[in-house]
Short mmCIF file of C-alpha atoms in Angstrom, two decimals:
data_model
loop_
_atom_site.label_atom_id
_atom_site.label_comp_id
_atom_site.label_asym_id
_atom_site.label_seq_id
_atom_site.Cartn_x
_atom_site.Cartn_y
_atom_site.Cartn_z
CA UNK A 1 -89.34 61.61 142.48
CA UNK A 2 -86.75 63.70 141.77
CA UNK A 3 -83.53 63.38 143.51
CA UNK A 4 -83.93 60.02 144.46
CA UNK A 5 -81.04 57.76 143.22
CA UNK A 6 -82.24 56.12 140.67
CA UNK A 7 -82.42 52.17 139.36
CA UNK A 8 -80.21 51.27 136.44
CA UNK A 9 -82.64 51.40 133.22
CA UNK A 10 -82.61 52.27 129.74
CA UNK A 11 -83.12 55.80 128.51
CA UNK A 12 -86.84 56.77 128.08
CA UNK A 13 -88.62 59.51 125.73
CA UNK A 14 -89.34 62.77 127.01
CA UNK A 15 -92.71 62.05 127.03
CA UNK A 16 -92.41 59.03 128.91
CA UNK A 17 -90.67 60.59 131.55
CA UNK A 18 -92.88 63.47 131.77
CA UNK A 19 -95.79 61.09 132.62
CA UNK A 20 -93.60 59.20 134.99
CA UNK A 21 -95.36 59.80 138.01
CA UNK A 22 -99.18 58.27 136.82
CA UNK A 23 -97.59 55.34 135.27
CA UNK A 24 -96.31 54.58 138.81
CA UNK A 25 -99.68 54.92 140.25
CA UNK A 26 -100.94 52.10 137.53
CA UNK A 27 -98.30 50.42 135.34
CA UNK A 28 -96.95 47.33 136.29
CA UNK A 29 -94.72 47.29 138.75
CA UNK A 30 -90.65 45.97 139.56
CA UNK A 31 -90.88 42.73 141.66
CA UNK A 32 -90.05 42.69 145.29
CA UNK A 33 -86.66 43.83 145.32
CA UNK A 34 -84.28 40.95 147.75
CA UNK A 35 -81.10 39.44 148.26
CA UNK A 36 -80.86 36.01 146.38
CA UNK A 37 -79.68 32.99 148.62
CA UNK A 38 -75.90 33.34 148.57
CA UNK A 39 -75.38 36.81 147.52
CA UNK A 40 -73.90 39.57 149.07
CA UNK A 41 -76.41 41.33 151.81
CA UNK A 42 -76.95 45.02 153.28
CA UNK A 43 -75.86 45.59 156.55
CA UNK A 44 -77.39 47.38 158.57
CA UNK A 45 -76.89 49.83 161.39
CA UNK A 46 -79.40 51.59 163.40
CA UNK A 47 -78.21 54.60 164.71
CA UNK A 48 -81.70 56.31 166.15
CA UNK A 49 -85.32 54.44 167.07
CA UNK A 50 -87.85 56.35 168.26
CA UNK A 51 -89.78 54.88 171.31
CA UNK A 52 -92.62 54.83 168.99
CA UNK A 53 -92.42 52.38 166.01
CA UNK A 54 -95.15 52.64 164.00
CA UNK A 55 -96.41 52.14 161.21
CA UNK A 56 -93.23 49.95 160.02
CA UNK A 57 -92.41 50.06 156.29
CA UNK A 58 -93.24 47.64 153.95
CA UNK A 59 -93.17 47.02 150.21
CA UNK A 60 -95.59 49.65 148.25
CA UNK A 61 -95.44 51.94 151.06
CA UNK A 62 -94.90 55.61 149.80
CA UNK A 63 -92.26 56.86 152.60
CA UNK A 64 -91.06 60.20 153.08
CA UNK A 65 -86.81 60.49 153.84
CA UNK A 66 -83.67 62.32 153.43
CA UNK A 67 -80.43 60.32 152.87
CA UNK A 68 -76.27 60.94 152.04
CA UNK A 69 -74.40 58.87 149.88
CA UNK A 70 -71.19 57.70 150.15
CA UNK A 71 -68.00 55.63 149.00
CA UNK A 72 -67.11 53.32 150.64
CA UNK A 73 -63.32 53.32 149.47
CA UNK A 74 -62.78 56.77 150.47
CA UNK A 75 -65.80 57.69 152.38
CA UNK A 76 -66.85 60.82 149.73
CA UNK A 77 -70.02 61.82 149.69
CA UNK A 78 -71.96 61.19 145.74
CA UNK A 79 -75.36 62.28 146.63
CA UNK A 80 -77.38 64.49 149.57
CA UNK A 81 -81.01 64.62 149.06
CA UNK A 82 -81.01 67.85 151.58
CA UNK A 83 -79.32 69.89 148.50
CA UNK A 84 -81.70 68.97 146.03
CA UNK A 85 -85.14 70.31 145.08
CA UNK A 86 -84.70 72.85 147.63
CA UNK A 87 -83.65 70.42 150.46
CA UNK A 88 -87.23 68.93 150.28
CA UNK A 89 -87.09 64.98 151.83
CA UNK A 90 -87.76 62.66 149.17
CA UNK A 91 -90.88 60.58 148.32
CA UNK A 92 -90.58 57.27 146.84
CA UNK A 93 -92.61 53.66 147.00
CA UNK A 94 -90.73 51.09 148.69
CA UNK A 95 -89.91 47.72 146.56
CA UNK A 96 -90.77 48.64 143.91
CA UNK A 97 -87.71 49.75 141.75
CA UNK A 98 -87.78 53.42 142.15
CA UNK A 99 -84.37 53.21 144.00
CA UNK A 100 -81.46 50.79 143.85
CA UNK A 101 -81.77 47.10 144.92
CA UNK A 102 -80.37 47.87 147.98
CA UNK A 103 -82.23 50.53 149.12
CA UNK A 104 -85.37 48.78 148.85
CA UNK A 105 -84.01 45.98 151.28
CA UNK A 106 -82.46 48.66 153.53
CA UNK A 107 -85.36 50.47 154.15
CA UNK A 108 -87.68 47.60 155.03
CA UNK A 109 -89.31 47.33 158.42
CA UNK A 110 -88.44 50.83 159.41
CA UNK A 111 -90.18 53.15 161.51
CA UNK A 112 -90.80 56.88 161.18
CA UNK A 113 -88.30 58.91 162.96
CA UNK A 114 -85.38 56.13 162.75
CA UNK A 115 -82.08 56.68 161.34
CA UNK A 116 -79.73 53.84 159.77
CA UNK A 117 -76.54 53.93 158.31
CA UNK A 118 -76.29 50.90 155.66
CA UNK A 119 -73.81 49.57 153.76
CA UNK A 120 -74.82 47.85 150.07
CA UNK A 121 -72.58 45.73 147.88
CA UNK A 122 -72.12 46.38 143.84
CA UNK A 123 -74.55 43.66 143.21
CA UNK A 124 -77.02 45.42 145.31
CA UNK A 125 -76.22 48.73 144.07
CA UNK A 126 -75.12 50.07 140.19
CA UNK A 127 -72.50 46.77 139.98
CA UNK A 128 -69.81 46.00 137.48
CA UNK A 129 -71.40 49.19 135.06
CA UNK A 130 -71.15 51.91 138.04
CA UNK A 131 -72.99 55.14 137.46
CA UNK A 132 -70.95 57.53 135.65
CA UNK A 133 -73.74 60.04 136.32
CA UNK A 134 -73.30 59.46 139.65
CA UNK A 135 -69.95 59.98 139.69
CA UNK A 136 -70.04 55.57 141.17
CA UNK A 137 -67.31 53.54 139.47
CA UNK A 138 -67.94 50.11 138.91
CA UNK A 139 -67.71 47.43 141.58
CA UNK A 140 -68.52 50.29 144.53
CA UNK A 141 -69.92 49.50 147.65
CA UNK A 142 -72.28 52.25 148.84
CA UNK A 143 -72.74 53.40 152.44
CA UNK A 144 -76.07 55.62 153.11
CA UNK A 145 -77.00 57.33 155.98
CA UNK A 146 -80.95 57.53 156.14
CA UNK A 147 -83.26 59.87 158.29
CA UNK A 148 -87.37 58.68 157.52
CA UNK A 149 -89.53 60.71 158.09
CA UNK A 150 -93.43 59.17 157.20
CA UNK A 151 -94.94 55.94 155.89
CA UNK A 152 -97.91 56.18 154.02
CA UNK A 153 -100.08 53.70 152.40
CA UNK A 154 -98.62 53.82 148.23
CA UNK A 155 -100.23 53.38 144.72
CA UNK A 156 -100.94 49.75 145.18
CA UNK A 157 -102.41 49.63 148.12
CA UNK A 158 -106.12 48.73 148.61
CA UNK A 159 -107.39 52.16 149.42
CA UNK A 160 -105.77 52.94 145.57
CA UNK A 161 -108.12 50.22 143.64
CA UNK A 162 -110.88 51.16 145.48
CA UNK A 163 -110.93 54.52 144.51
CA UNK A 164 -110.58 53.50 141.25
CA UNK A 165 -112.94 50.82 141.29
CA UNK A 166 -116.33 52.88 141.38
CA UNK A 167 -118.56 50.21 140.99
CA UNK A 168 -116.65 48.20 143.87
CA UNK A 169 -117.12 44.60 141.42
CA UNK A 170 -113.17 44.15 142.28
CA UNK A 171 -112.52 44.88 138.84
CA UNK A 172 -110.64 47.78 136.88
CA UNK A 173 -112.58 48.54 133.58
CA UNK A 174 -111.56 51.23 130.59
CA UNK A 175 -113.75 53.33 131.42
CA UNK A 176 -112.96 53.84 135.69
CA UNK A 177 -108.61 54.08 134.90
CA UNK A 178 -109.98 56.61 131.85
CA UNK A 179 -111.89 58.32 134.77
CA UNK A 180 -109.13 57.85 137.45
CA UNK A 181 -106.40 59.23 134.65
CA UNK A 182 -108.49 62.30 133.90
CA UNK A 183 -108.93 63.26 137.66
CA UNK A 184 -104.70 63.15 137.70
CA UNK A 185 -104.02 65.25 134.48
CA UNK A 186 -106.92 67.87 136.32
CA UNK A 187 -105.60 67.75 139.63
CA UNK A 188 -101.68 68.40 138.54
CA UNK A 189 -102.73 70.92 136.23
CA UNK A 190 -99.75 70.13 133.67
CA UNK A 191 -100.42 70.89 130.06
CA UNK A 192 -100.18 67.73 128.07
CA UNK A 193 -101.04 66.97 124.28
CA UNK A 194 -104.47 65.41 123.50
CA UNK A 195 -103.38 62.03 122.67
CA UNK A 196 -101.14 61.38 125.62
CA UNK A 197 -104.41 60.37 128.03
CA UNK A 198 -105.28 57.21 125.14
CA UNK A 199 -101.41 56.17 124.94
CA UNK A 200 -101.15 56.16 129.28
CA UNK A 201 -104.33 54.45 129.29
CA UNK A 202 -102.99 51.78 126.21
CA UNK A 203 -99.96 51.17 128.15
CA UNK A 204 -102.11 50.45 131.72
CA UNK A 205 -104.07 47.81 129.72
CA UNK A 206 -100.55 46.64 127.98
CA UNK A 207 -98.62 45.85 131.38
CA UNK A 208 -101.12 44.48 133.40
CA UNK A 209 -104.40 43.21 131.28
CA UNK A 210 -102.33 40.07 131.65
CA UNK A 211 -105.40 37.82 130.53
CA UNK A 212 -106.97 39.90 128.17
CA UNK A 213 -110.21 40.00 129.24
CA UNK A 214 -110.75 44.16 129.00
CA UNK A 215 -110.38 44.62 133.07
CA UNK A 216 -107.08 44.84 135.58
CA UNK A 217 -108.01 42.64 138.48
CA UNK A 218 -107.13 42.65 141.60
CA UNK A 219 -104.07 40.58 141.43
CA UNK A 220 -103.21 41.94 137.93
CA UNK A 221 -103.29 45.32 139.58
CA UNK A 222 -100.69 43.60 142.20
CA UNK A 223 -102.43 44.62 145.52
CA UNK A 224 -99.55 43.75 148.23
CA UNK A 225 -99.78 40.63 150.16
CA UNK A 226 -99.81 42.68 153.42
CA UNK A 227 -103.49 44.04 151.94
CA UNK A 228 -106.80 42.14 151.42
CA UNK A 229 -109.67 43.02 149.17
#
């Protein structure tokens, strides 16, 4: 989404990053994103929780939040998602690579209406590179202060492949993601050339036909753990 701070990656085409949002919904996603034994970990401070704690987040949720960023060295603030896309919270999927490393772990098990302040290490966050963009040297430990605001079920849950799945055979054929893909480019209404359904639908097959066979099951599609078909 835009706003959110974003992952270290390579630069993409325009194109790419126009489709951005529906190869989230179906290209293969970032692994689980967790502290290695020995490395540095996020701390983490709870400043508000609501008497009523559910649903708690989990990895592939799609949550809802606003957050500050700051230094840690000096304490100035590098990012406000409040004075971005018109103050709008932002909407990301949880574990999955949208936002640093330790975001994802930060924002784990956390309930709508609760507020943390966490602190990440460089190896958690843009590390020995920084973000220039950001205005993040490198080796900068990050402090964020986090308000959430809804958890809702994301791209990979079950609900997703069902509605994909038409003929419910717990398979994803060519045909249903061609379907699903033309449903997306109708309901957002953005003008795109002709060939860019074929190539979106190419890469789907590309990152996670990992046998070959023609269909994207189940576990290729990478249904969370937390979900059964």
């Amino acid at each position: 989404p835009q706003g959110t701070v974003p992952r270290r990656r390579a630069p993409r085409s325009d194109m790419s990053r126009g489709l951005s949002l529906l190869l989230l919904l179906l290209a293969l996603l970032a692994a689980p994103a967790r502290a290695e034994g020995g490395a540095a970990e996020v701390q983490i401070e709870v400043l508000h929780l609501p008497e009523t704690c559910s649903p708690k987040s989990k990895k592939g949720d799609l949550l809802n939040a606003h957050y500050d960023g700051f230094l840690a060295s000096d304490g100035s603030k590098f990012y406000c998602s409040r004075t971005q896309n018109e103050g709008h919270p932002k909407w990301f999927v949880l574990g999955v690579g949208q936002v640093i490393k330790g975001l994802d772990i930060a924002m784990m098990n956390m309930c709508p209406g609760e507020k943390r302040k966490v602190t990440i290490p460089p190896s958690l966050a843009y590390g020995q590179q920084g973000y220039a963009q950001g205005k993040i040297p490198p080796n900068a430990t990050l402090i964020f202060e986090i308000e959430l605001y809804a958890v809702n079920k994301g791209p990979r849950s079950v609900e997703a492949f069902n509605k994909i799945d038409k003929d419910s055979d717990k398979k994803l054929s060519e045909l249903e993601i061609s379907q699903y893909l033309k449903e997306e480019f109708a309901r957002d209404g953005k003008k795109r050339h002709p060939s860019a359904h074929d190539e979106i639908l190419a890469d789907i097959f590309k990152k996670n036909d990992h046998d070959g066979d023609g269909f994207i099951s189940a576990k290729e599609y990478n249904v969370y753990q937390h979900d059964e078909l």
